[in-house]
Amino acid sequence: MSHGRSARHVDLGNAGTLSRRTFLVGSAAAATATAARQVAAASDTVGVGLIGYGLIGKRHLLDLREQPDVQLVAISDCHQKRLEEARTLVGGKVRAYADFRRLLDDRDVDAVFVATPDHWHALMTMMACAAGKDVYVEKPLTLFPREGIWMQQLAQRYRRVVQVGTQQRSFPHYARARELIRDGHLGQIVSVRMHAIRNVMPGFGNPPDGPPPEGFDWDMFLGPAPLRPYNPNRGLYHFRWFWDTSGGQMTNLGQHALDIVDWFLGPLELKRVVSFGGRYALKDNGQTPDTQDALFDFGSFTAVWSHREASRGEPTGEGLVFYGTKGSLSISRSGFTVTPDPIIPPENAVPQWTEGGQPVGGVVPRRLEGPPRLWTTALSDRSGDQRHQFHRHHRNFLDCVKSRKTPVSDLASGHRVATWCHLANLSLQLGRSLTWDAARETVVGDEEAAGRLVRPYRAPWDAQLASLLGQ
């Protein structure tokens, strides 16, 4: 898929002057110029560009090097030292761009991996689609719900393949568990419980605002987010704990768990959500909750997300459990376990507080004979391989780039699940439950909540968005 043409690029730390054509990358000409490579032979090499060399971005680079049909063409990061480290890691003739828009201009890049902070995911994905690139974008897919609608519009307009980084869908044992549940091994699912717990007391500190480190383009890092003074905790990694740039653990780990619920049981339509919590214990300058509980109503079952950042407590098993009328299935990236429920007469579940049984007319337990019987079969699968968790997800994406098929973690599912996470956070912030109209994608009977499904972009990125959307 490589075109063999030299690409225009800039030196490290020098973004240069951008032309109007580069800035308004959403023009129809971008799609026309790449139409010839929408379908490629299975043996073709895919030229990959990575935007964002952070915690997950580095992992992507290491794993992509193992894919035989990938050529790492370009990398981009607004942190000069990270960009230098990434270029050294890849080696060869990889091109390094301080401004990601130069990477999107690179005609040797067929597919883009977006591994930036959350607030950049949507806009970079849309710009990449308009530039004729296929996209692998990290979760959470969006910072607010409306972005997911825009992303689908742009991907459809330019006929792009977009994979969301909910890589658990590509684990073989998750696929086996999904088949068991959909085939009725647990009976009817009535409840799902999800959690993420740890103790990071007393928190990540409260450093003062100040100048950004040399070589760190703070304005580019913030991008469409509101302009704030540089603070170490608003920057690398810890951006997750500020509402301007993320949604805390609800959107960070909550999207992973809810994505599996949607994949196993859906596609689902949320009915209502209510959430409570706050930053109760951590003594730092973060904003998102260190303790949060969210209850989701899907009509035929409920799902609960719970996270704690300031108390780990006793071991609680796997972080995701499906409860059905025949038993439960607990699952993590290490494997899954099916625990059957015993078959007992309903009257035997009624408490008996005296040796002689209940008073006259009370419930009388039945005498059981023979060995205990179970509603379903106990199973255990410990085949999960976290070390290679991204490899199969990368492979699915690369195969879809060539076949033009829909990837396993598509935009529609990523948007749907991210929206549930945002609604849980919105419920917490507003202090009330929210009723969701999935067809109209709006909050019912709550104008304030409905108005917060979208946020403004900061200039000049607001003009970029308007251009992409044709406004």
CSV table of C-alpha atoms in Angstrom, one decimal:
chain,number,residue,atom,x,y,z
A,1,MET,CA,0.0,0.0,0.0
A,2,SER,CA,3.0,2.3,0.2
A,3,HIS,CA,3.2,4.8,-2.7
A,4,GLY,CA,7.0,5.1,-2.7
A,5,ARG,CA,6.9,8.9,-2.7
A,6,SER,CA,8.9,11.2,-0.5
A,7,ALA,CA,6.8,13.0,2.1
A,8,ARG,CA,7.1,16.5,3.3
A,9,HIS,CA,8.1,16.6,7.0
A,10,VAL,CA,9.5,18.9,9.6
A,11,ASP,CA,12.4,18.8,12.0
A,12,LEU,CA,11.8,17.9,15.7
A,13,GLY,CA,10.2,20.7,17.6
A,14,ASN,CA,9.5,22.8,14.5
A,15,ALA,CA,5.9,22.6,13.3
A,16,GLY,CA,6.5,25.1,10.6
A,17,THR,CA,3.8,27.2,8.9
A,18,LEU,CA,0.7,25.3,7.9
A,19,SER,CA,-1.0,26.0,4.6
A,20,ARG,CA,-4.8,26.4,4.4
A,21,ARG,CA,-5.0,23.1,2.6
A,22,THR,CA,-3.2,21.3,5.4
A,23,PHE,CA,-5.4,23.0,8.1
A,24,LEU,CA,-8.7,22.3,6.2
A,25,VAL,CA,-7.8,18.7,5.8
A,26,GLY,CA,-11.5,17.8,5.5
A,27,SER,CA,-11.7,18.8,1.9
A,28,ALA,CA,-13.1,16.4,-0.7
A,29,ALA,CA,-9.7,16.4,-2.5
A,30,ALA,CA,-8.1,14.5,0.4
A,31,ALA,CA,-10.5,11.6,-0.2
A,32,THR,CA,-10.1,11.7,-3.9
A,33,ALA,CA,-6.4,11.5,-3.7
A,34,THR,CA,-6.5,8.3,-1.7
A,35,ALA,CA,-9.4,6.5,-3.5
A,36,ALA,CA,-7.0,4.3,-5.4
A,37,ARG,CA,-5.8,2.6,-2.3
A,38,GLN,CA,-9.1,1.8,-0.6
A,39,VAL,CA,-8.7,-1.9,-1.6
A,40,ALA,CA,-5.4,-3.6,-1.3
A,41,ALA,CA,-4.1,-7.1,-1.9
A,42,ALA,CA,-3.6,-9.2,1.2
A,43,SER,CA,0.2,-9.2,0.6
A,44,ASP,CA,0.5,-5.5,0.6
A,45,THR,CA,2.4,-3.6,3.4
A,46,VAL,CA,0.4,-1.1,5.4
A,47,GLY,CA,2.2,2.1,6.1
A,48,VAL,CA,1.4,3.1,9.7
A,49,GLY,CA,1.7,6.4,11.5
A,50,LEU,CA,1.4,6.7,15.3
A,51,ILE,CA,0.2,9.8,17.0
A,52,GLY,CA,1.0,9.9,20.7
A,53,TYR,CA,4.0,8.1,22.2
A,54,GLY,CA,2.8,7.6,25.8
A,55,LEU,CA,1.9,4.6,28.0
A,56,ILE,CA,-0.2,2.8,25.4
A,57,GLY,CA,1.5,4.4,22.3
A,58,LYS,CA,4.8,2.8,23.2
A,59,ARG,CA,3.1,-0.6,23.6
A,60,HIS,CA,1.5,-0.1,20.1
A,61,LEU,CA,4.9,0.6,18.6
A,62,LEU,CA,6.5,-2.5,20.1
A,63,ASP,CA,3.7,-4.8,19.0
A,64,LEU,CA,3.3,-3.3,15.5
A,65,ARG,CA,7.0,-4.1,14.9
A,66,GLU,CA,6.0,-7.7,15.1
A,67,GLN,CA,3.4,-7.5,12.4
A,68,PRO,CA,5.0,-8.8,9.2
A,69,ASP,CA,2.9,-6.5,6.9
A,70,VAL,CA,3.4,-3.2,8.8
A,71,GLN,CA,5.9,-0.5,7.9
A,72,LEU,CA,6.2,2.1,10.6
A,73,VAL,CA,6.4,5.2,8.5
A,74,ALA,CA,5.9,8.1,10.8
A,75,ILE,CA,5.4,9.1,14.5
A,76,SER,CA,4.1,12.3,16.0
A,77,ASP,CA,4.2,13.7,19.5
A,78,CYS,CA,4.2,17.3,20.8
A,79,HIS,CA,6.7,16.3,23.5
A,80,GLN,CA,10.1,16.5,21.9
A,81,LYS,CA,11.9,14.1,24.2
A,82,ARG,CA,9.2,11.5,23.7
A,83,LEU,CA,9.3,12.0,20.0
A,84,GLU,CA,13.1,11.5,20.0
A,85,GLU,CA,12.7,8.3,22.1
A,86,ALA,CA,10.1,6.9,19.8
A,87,ARG,CA,12.2,7.6,16.7
A,88,THR,CA,15.1,5.8,18.3
A,89,LEU,CA,12.9,2.9,19.3
A,90,VAL,CA,11.6,2.4,15.7
A,91,GLY,CA,14.9,3.2,14.0
A,92,GLY,CA,15.4,3.1,10.3
A,93,LYS,CA,13.9,5.9,8.2
A,94,VAL,CA,10.8,6.6,10.3
A,95,ARG,CA,9.8,10.2,10.0
A,96,ALA,CA,9.2,12.2,13.2
A,97,TYR,CA,6.7,15.1,13.2
A,98,ALA,CA,6.1,17.5,16.1
A,99,ASP,CA,2.8,18.5,14.5
A,100,PHE,CA,0.4,15.6,13.8
A,101,ARG,CA,-1.1,17.4,10.8
A,102,ARG,CA,2.2,16.8,9.0
A,103,LEU,CA,1.8,13.1,9.6
A,104,LEU,CA,-1.7,13.2,8.1
A,105,ASP,CA,-0.1,14.9,5.0
A,106,ASP,CA,2.4,12.0,4.7
A,107,ARG,CA,1.2,10.1,1.6
A,108,ASP,CA,3.1,7.0,2.7
A,109,VAL,CA,0.8,6.7,5.8
A,110,ASP,CA,-2.1,4.4,5.1
A,111,ALA,CA,-3.4,3.9,8.7
A,112,VAL,CA,-3.1,6.1,11.8
A,113,PHE,CA,-2.9,4.9,15.4
A,114,VAL,CA,-4.3,7.6,17.7
A,115,ALA,CA,-2.9,7.0,21.2
A,116,THR,CA,-3.2,10.5,22.6
A,117,PRO,CA,-5.1,11.9,25.7
A,118,ASP,CA,-8.8,11.4,25.5
A,119,HIS,CA,-9.8,15.0,24.4
A,120,TRP,CA,-7.9,14.5,21.1
A,121,HIS,CA,-9.3,11.1,20.1
A,122,ALA,CA,-12.4,12.4,18.1
A,123,LEU,CA,-10.9,15.3,16.3
A,124,MET,CA,-7.7,13.5,15.2
A,125,THR,CA,-9.8,10.5,14.0
A,126,MET,CA,-12.1,12.8,12.0
A,127,MET,CA,-9.1,14.6,10.5
A,128,ALA,CA,-7.4,11.3,9.6
A,129,CYS,CA,-10.5,10.0,7.9
A,130,ALA,CA,-10.8,13.2,5.9
A,131,ALA,CA,-7.1,12.8,4.9
A,132,GLY,CA,-7.9,9.3,3.5
A,133,LYS,CA,-6.4,7.3,6.4
A,134,ASP,CA,-7.9,4.4,8.2
A,135,VAL,CA,-7.8,4.7,12.0
A,136,TYR,CA,-7.1,2.7,15.1
A,137,VAL,CA,-8.2,5.0,18.0
A,138,GLU,CA,-7.8,4.4,21.7
A,139,LYS,CA,-10.6,4.3,24.1
A,140,PRO,CA,-12.5,6.1,25.5
A,141,LEU,CA,-13.6,7.0,22.0
A,142,THR,CA,-14.9,10.4,22.9
A,143,LEU,CA,-14.8,13.2,25.5
A,144,PHE,CA,-18.5,14.0,25.1
A,145,PRO,CA,-21.3,12.1,23.3
A,146,ARG,CA,-21.8,14.3,20.2
A,147,GLU,CA,-18.3,13.6,19.1
A,148,GLY,CA,-19.2,10.0,18.4
A,149,ILE,CA,-22.0,11.1,16.0
A,150,TRP,CA,-19.5,13.3,14.1
A,151,MET,CA,-16.9,10.5,13.9
A,152,GLN,CA,-19.4,8.1,12.4
A,153,GLN,CA,-20.5,10.7,9.8
A,154,LEU,CA,-16.9,11.4,8.7
A,155,ALA,CA,-15.9,7.7,8.6
A,156,GLN,CA,-18.9,6.9,6.5
A,157,ARG,CA,-18.4,9.9,4.2
A,158,TYR,CA,-14.8,9.0,3.4
A,159,ARG,CA,-15.4,5.2,3.6
A,160,ARG,CA,-12.7,4.7,6.3
A,161,VAL,CA,-12.1,1.7,8.5
A,162,VAL,CA,-12.0,2.7,12.2
A,163,GLN,CA,-11.1,0.3,15.0
A,164,VAL,CA,-11.7,1.3,18.6
A,165,GLY,CA,-9.0,0.2,21.2
A,166,THR,CA,-11.3,-2.0,23.2
A,167,GLN,CA,-8.9,-4.9,22.6
A,168,GLN,CA,-10.6,-7.4,24.9
A,169,ARG,CA,-12.9,-8.2,22.0
A,170,SER,CA,-10.0,-9.8,20.3
A,171,PHE,CA,-9.0,-12.2,23.2
A,172,PRO,CA,-10.0,-15.8,22.3
A,173,HIS,CA,-11.3,-16.6,25.8
A,174,TYR,CA,-13.6,-13.5,25.7
A,175,ALA,CA,-15.1,-14.8,22.4
A,176,ARG,CA,-15.6,-18.3,24.0
A,177,ALA,CA,-17.3,-16.7,27.0
A,178,ARG,CA,-19.5,-14.6,24.7
A,179,GLU,CA,-20.6,-17.8,22.9
A,180,LEU,CA,-21.5,-19.6,26.1
A,181,ILE,CA,-23.6,-16.7,27.3
A,182,ARG,CA,-25.4,-16.2,24.0
A,183,ASP,CA,-26.1,-19.9,23.8
A,184,GLY,CA,-27.8,-19.9,27.2
A,185,HIS,CA,-25.2,-21.5,29.4
A,186,LEU,CA,-26.1,-19.1,32.2
A,187,GLY,CA,-29.8,-18.9,31.4
A,188,GLN,CA,-31.3,-15.5,31.4
A,189,ILE,CA,-28.9,-12.7,32.4
A,190,VAL,CA,-30.4,-10.6,35.1
A,191,SER,CA,-27.5,-8.7,36.5
A,192,VAL,CA,-23.9,-7.6,35.7
A,193,ARG,CA,-21.4,-6.3,38.2
A,194,MET,CA,-18.2,-4.5,37.2
A,195,HIS,CA,-15.4,-2.9,39.3
A,196,ALA,CA,-11.9,-1.5,39.3
A,197,ILE,CA,-10.2,-1.0,42.7
A,198,ARG,CA,-6.8,0.0,44.0
A,199,ASN,CA,-5.3,2.2,46.8
A,200,VAL,CA,-3.2,5.2,45.5
A,201,MET,CA,-3.5,7.2,48.7
A,202,PRO,CA,-2.7,10.0,49.3
A,203,GLY,CA,-3.0,10.8,45.6
A,204,PHE,CA,-0.7,12.3,42.9
A,205,GLY,CA,0.2,15.5,44.7
A,206,ASN,CA,-0.7,19.1,44.2
A,207,PRO,CA,2.1,20.7,42.2
A,208,PRO,CA,1.9,24.4,41.4
A,209,ASP,CA,1.3,25.8,37.9
A,210,GLY,CA,4.3,26.8,36.0
A,211,PRO,CA,6.1,26.8,32.6
A,212,PRO,CA,6.0,23.5,30.7
A,213,PRO,CA,9.2,21.5,30.3
A,214,GLU,CA,11.4,22.5,27.4
A,215,GLY,CA,10.3,20.9,24.2
A,216,PHE,CA,6.7,20.3,25.4
A,217,ASP,CA,4.2,22.1,23.2
A,218,TRP,CA,1.6,22.7,25.8
A,219,ASP,CA,-0.8,24.6,23.5
A,220,MET,CA,-0.8,21.6,21.1
A,221,PHE,CA,-1.2,19.2,24.0
A,222,LEU,CA,-4.4,21.0,25.0
A,223,GLY,CA,-5.6,21.3,21.5
A,224,PRO,CA,-9.4,21.7,21.4
A,225,ALA,CA,-9.6,21.6,25.3
A,226,PRO,CA,-9.9,24.8,27.3
A,227,LEU,CA,-6.7,26.8,27.7
A,228,ARG,CA,-5.3,26.2,31.2
A,229,PRO,CA,-1.9,27.1,32.8
A,230,TYR,CA,0.6,24.2,32.6
A,231,ASN,CA,0.4,21.9,35.6
A,232,PRO,CA,2.3,18.6,35.7
A,233,ASN,CA,-0.9,16.8,36.8
A,234,ARG,CA,-2.8,18.1,33.8
A,235,GLY,CA,-0.1,16.8,31.5
A,236,LEU,CA,1.4,13.4,30.8
A,237,TYR,CA,-0.7,10.5,32.1
A,238,HIS,CA,-2.5,12.4,34.9
A,239,PHE,CA,-4.7,14.2,32.3
A,240,ARG,CA,-7.1,11.4,33.2
A,241,TRP,CA,-8.2,13.1,36.4
A,242,PHE,CA,-9.4,16.3,34.9
A,243,TRP,CA,-12.8,16.9,33.3
A,244,ASP,CA,-11.3,19.1,30.5
A,245,THR,CA,-9.4,16.2,29.1
A,246,SER,CA,-11.0,13.0,30.3
A,247,GLY,CA,-13.7,11.3,32.4
A,248,GLY,CA,-11.7,9.5,35.1
A,249,GLN,CA,-11.9,5.8,35.7
A,250,MET,CA,-15.6,5.7,34.5
A,251,THR,CA,-14.4,6.4,30.9
A,252,ASN,CA,-11.0,4.9,31.3
A,253,LEU,CA,-11.7,1.4,32.7
A,254,GLY,CA,-15.5,1.6,32.7
A,255,GLN,CA,-15.6,1.6,28.9
A,256,HIS,CA,-13.6,-1.6,28.8
A,257,ALA,CA,-16.0,-3.4,31.1
A,258,LEU,CA,-19.2,-2.0,29.6
A,259,ASP,CA,-17.9,-2.7,26.1
A,260,ILE,CA,-17.8,-6.4,26.9
A,261,VAL,CA,-21.4,-6.2,28.4
A,262,ASP,CA,-22.6,-4.7,25.1
A,263,TRP,CA,-20.6,-7.2,23.0
A,264,PHE,CA,-21.9,-10.2,25.0
A,265,LEU,CA,-25.5,-9.2,25.4
A,266,GLY,CA,-26.2,-6.5,22.7
A,267,PRO,CA,-26.2,-4.3,20.9
A,268,LEU,CA,-27.9,-2.8,23.9
A,269,GLU,CA,-30.1,0.2,24.5
A,270,LEU,CA,-29.7,2.1,27.7
A,271,LYS,CA,-32.9,3.1,29.5
A,272,ARG,CA,-31.7,5.0,32.6
A,273,VAL,CA,-28.6,5.7,34.6
A,274,VAL,CA,-27.8,7.1,38.0
A,275,SER,CA,-24.4,7.6,39.5
A,276,PHE,CA,-23.0,8.8,42.8
A,277,GLY,CA,-19.5,9.5,44.1
A,278,GLY,CA,-16.8,12.1,44.4
A,279,ARG,CA,-13.1,12.8,45.1
A,280,TYR,CA,-13.6,11.9,48.7
A,281,ALA,CA,-10.1,10.8,49.9
A,282,LEU,CA,-7.3,11.6,47.5
A,283,LYS,CA,-5.4,14.8,48.5
A,284,ASP,CA,-4.3,16.1,45.2
A,285,ASN,CA,-5.5,18.5,42.5
A,286,GLY,CA,-7.4,16.0,40.5
A,287,GLN,CA,-11.1,16.5,39.8
A,288,THR,CA,-12.7,13.2,38.7
A,289,PRO,CA,-14.1,10.8,41.4
A,290,ASP,CA,-11.9,8.6,43.4
A,291,THR,CA,-15.0,6.7,44.4
A,292,GLN,CA,-17.9,6.1,42.1
A,293,ASP,CA,-20.9,3.8,41.7
A,294,ALA,CA,-23.1,3.8,38.6
A,295,LEU,CA,-26.3,1.8,38.0
A,296,PHE,CA,-27.4,1.2,34.4
A,297,ASP,CA,-30.9,0.1,33.5
A,298,PHE,CA,-31.0,-1.9,30.2
A,299,GLY,CA,-34.6,-2.9,30.5
A,300,SER,CA,-34.2,-6.7,31.1
A,301,PHE,CA,-31.2,-6.5,33.4
A,302,THR,CA,-29.2,-4.0,35.5
A,303,ALA,CA,-25.4,-3.4,35.4
A,304,VAL,CA,-23.4,-1.7,38.1
A,305,TRP,CA,-20.0,-0.1,37.8
A,306,SER,CA,-18.0,0.6,40.9
A,307,HIS,CA,-14.5,2.0,41.3
A,308,ARG,CA,-12.3,2.9,44.3
A,309,GLU,CA,-9.0,4.7,44.1
A,310,ALA,CA,-8.4,5.0,47.8
A,311,SER,CA,-9.3,1.6,49.2
A,312,ARG,CA,-8.4,-1.8,47.7
A,313,GLY,CA,-9.9,-3.9,50.6
A,314,GLU,CA,-10.3,-7.7,50.5
A,315,PRO,CA,-9.8,-9.5,47.2
A,316,THR,CA,-13.0,-9.5,45.1
A,317,GLY,CA,-12.2,-11.8,42.2
A,318,GLU,CA,-12.6,-10.8,38.6
A,319,GLY,CA,-13.6,-7.3,37.6
A,320,LEU,CA,-16.6,-8.3,35.5
A,321,VAL,CA,-19.3,-10.9,36.5
A,322,PHE,CA,-22.4,-11.9,34.6
A,323,TYR,CA,-25.2,-13.3,36.7
A,324,GLY,CA,-27.8,-15.5,35.1
A,325,THR,CA,-30.7,-17.8,36.2
A,326,LYS,CA,-28.4,-20.8,36.0
A,327,GLY,CA,-25.2,-19.4,37.5
A,328,SER,CA,-22.5,-16.8,37.0
A,329,LEU,CA,-19.5,-16.1,34.7
A,330,SER,CA,-16.6,-14.0,36.0
A,331,ILE,CA,-14.1,-12.8,33.5
A,332,SER,CA,-10.9,-10.9,33.2
A,333,ARG,CA,-7.9,-10.7,30.8
A,334,SER,CA,-6.5,-13.8,32.5
A,335,GLY,CA,-9.5,-16.0,31.8
A,336,PHE,CA,-13.0,-16.9,33.0
A,337,THR,CA,-14.9,-19.1,35.4
A,338,VAL,CA,-18.4,-20.4,35.3
A,339,THR,CA,-20.0,-21.1,38.7
A,340,PRO,CA,-23.2,-23.1,38.5
A,341,ASP,CA,-26.2,-22.4,40.8
A,342,PRO,CA,-27.6,-25.5,42.7
A,343,ILE,CA,-31.1,-26.7,41.8
A,344,ILE,CA,-33.2,-26.4,44.9
A,345,PRO,CA,-36.9,-26.2,45.5
A,346,PRO,CA,-37.8,-22.5,46.1
A,347,GLU,CA,-39.4,-23.3,49.5
A,348,ASN,CA,-36.0,-24.6,50.6
A,349,ALA,CA,-34.6,-21.1,50.3
A,350,VAL,CA,-37.0,-19.8,52.9
A,351,PRO,CA,-35.2,-19.3,56.3
A,352,GLN,CA,-36.0,-21.7,59.1
A,353,TRP,CA,-35.3,-20.1,62.4
A,354,THR,CA,-36.4,-23.0,64.7
A,355,GLU,CA,-35.6,-26.7,64.8
A,356,GLY,CA,-39.3,-27.7,64.5
A,357,GLY,CA,-39.9,-25.6,61.4
A,358,GLN,CA,-42.2,-22.7,60.9
A,359,PRO,CA,-45.5,-22.3,62.7
A,360,VAL,CA,-48.6,-24.0,61.3
A,361,GLY,CA,-49.4,-22.8,57.8
A,362,GLY,CA,-45.8,-21.7,57.2
A,363,VAL,CA,-43.5,-22.7,54.3
A,364,VAL,CA,-42.4,-26.4,54.6
A,365,PRO,CA,-39.1,-27.3,53.1
A,366,ARG,CA,-38.9,-30.4,50.8
A,367,ARG,CA,-36.6,-33.3,51.6
A,368,LEU,CA,-34.0,-33.9,48.9
A,369,GLU,CA,-32.6,-37.2,47.9
A,370,GLY,CA,-29.6,-38.1,45.8
A,371,PRO,CA,-26.5,-36.0,44.9
A,372,PRO,CA,-26.9,-32.2,44.5
A,373,ARG,CA,-28.0,-31.1,41.1
A,374,LEU,CA,-26.7,-28.0,39.2
A,375,TRP,CA,-28.4,-25.8,36.7
A,376,THR,CA,-25.4,-25.7,34.4
A,377,THR,CA,-21.9,-27.0,33.9
A,378,ALA,CA,-18.9,-25.6,35.8
A,379,LEU,CA,-16.1,-24.3,33.5
A,380,SER,CA,-12.8,-22.7,33.8
A,381,ASP,CA,-10.6,-21.1,31.1
A,382,ARG,CA,-7.3,-19.5,32.2
A,383,SER,CA,-5.9,-19.0,28.7
A,384,GLY,CA,-5.8,-15.2,28.7
A,385,ASP,CA,-2.5,-13.7,27.5
A,386,GLN,CA,-2.2,-10.1,28.6
A,387,ARG,CA,1.3,-9.8,27.2
A,388,HIS,CA,0.0,-10.1,23.6
A,389,GLN,CA,-3.4,-8.5,24.3
A,390,PHE,CA,-3.0,-5.9,21.5
A,391,HIS,CA,-1.5,-8.2,18.8
A,392,ARG,CA,-4.8,-9.8,17.8
A,393,HIS,CA,-6.6,-6.5,17.9
A,394,HIS,CA,-4.0,-5.0,15.6
A,395,ARG,CA,-4.3,-8.0,13.4
A,396,ASN,CA,-8.0,-7.6,13.1
A,397,PHE,CA,-7.6,-3.9,12.2
A,398,LEU,CA,-4.9,-4.5,9.6
A,399,ASP,CA,-6.9,-7.3,8.0
A,400,CYS,CA,-9.9,-5.0,7.8
A,401,VAL,CA,-7.8,-2.2,6.3
A,402,LYS,CA,-7.1,-4.6,3.4
A,403,SER,CA,-10.5,-6.3,3.1
A,404,ARG,CA,-12.6,-3.1,3.9
A,405,LYS,CA,-14.7,-5.2,6.3
A,406,THR,CA,-16.0,-3.8,9.6
A,407,PRO,CA,-13.6,-4.4,12.5
A,408,VAL,CA,-14.6,-6.2,15.7
A,409,SER,CA,-14.6,-3.0,17.7
A,410,ASP,CA,-16.4,-0.6,15.3
A,411,LEU,CA,-17.3,3.0,15.7
A,412,ALA,CA,-21.0,2.4,16.4
A,413,SER,CA,-20.2,0.2,19.5
A,414,GLY,CA,-17.5,2.4,20.7
A,415,HIS,CA,-19.7,5.5,20.5
A,416,ARG,CA,-22.6,3.7,22.2
A,417,VAL,CA,-20.6,2.5,25.2
A,418,ALA,CA,-18.6,5.7,25.6
A,419,THR,CA,-22.0,7.6,25.7
A,420,TRP,CA,-23.1,5.4,28.6
A,421,CYS,CA,-19.9,6.3,30.5
A,422,HIS,CA,-20.4,10.0,29.8
A,423,LEU,CA,-24.0,9.8,31.0
A,424,ALA,CA,-23.0,8.2,34.3
A,425,ASN,CA,-20.5,11.0,34.8
A,426,LEU,CA,-23.2,13.6,33.9
A,427,SER,CA,-25.6,12.0,36.4
A,428,LEU,CA,-23.0,12.3,39.1
A,429,GLN,CA,-22.2,15.9,38.3
A,430,LEU,CA,-25.9,16.9,38.1
A,431,GLY,CA,-27.0,14.8,41.1
A,432,ARG,CA,-29.9,13.1,39.5
A,433,SER,CA,-30.8,10.1,37.4
A,434,LEU,CA,-31.1,10.4,33.6
A,435,THR,CA,-33.5,8.8,31.2
A,436,TRP,CA,-31.9,8.1,27.8
A,437,ASP,CA,-33.6,8.0,24.4
A,438,ALA,CA,-31.3,5.7,22.4
A,439,ALA,CA,-33.0,6.4,19.1
A,440,ARG,CA,-32.8,10.1,19.3
A,441,GLU,CA,-29.6,10.1,21.3
A,442,THR,CA,-30.7,12.6,23.9
A,443,VAL,CA,-31.6,12.9,27.5
A,444,VAL,CA,-35.4,12.8,28.0
A,445,GLY,CA,-37.1,15.6,30.0
A,446,ASP,CA,-33.9,17.3,31.1
A,447,GLU,CA,-32.8,20.3,29.0
A,448,GLU,CA,-29.7,21.0,31.1
A,449,ALA,CA,-28.4,17.4,30.8
A,450,ALA,CA,-29.2,17.3,27.0
A,451,GLY,CA,-27.3,20.6,26.6
A,452,ARG,CA,-24.2,19.1,28.1
A,453,LEU,CA,-24.0,16.3,25.5
A,454,VAL,CA,-21.7,18.6,23.5
A,455,ARG,CA,-18.9,20.9,24.4
A,456,PRO,CA,-17.2,23.7,22.4
A,457,TYR,CA,-13.8,23.3,20.9
A,458,ARG,CA,-11.1,26.0,21.5
A,459,ALA,CA,-9.9,28.0,18.6
A,460,PRO,CA,-8.4,27.3,16.0
A,461,TRP,CA,-9.7,23.8,16.4
A,462,ASP,CA,-13.3,24.9,16.3
A,463,ALA,CA,-12.8,26.1,12.7
A,464,GLN,CA,-11.2,22.8,11.9
A,465,LEU,CA,-14.3,21.0,13.2
A,466,ALA,CA,-16.6,23.3,11.3
A,467,SER,CA,-14.7,22.6,8.1
A,468,LEU,CA,-14.9,18.8,8.6
A,469,LEU,CA,-18.6,19.0,9.3
A,470,GLY,CA,-19.3,21.3,6.3
A,471,GLN,CA,-20.6,24.1,8.5
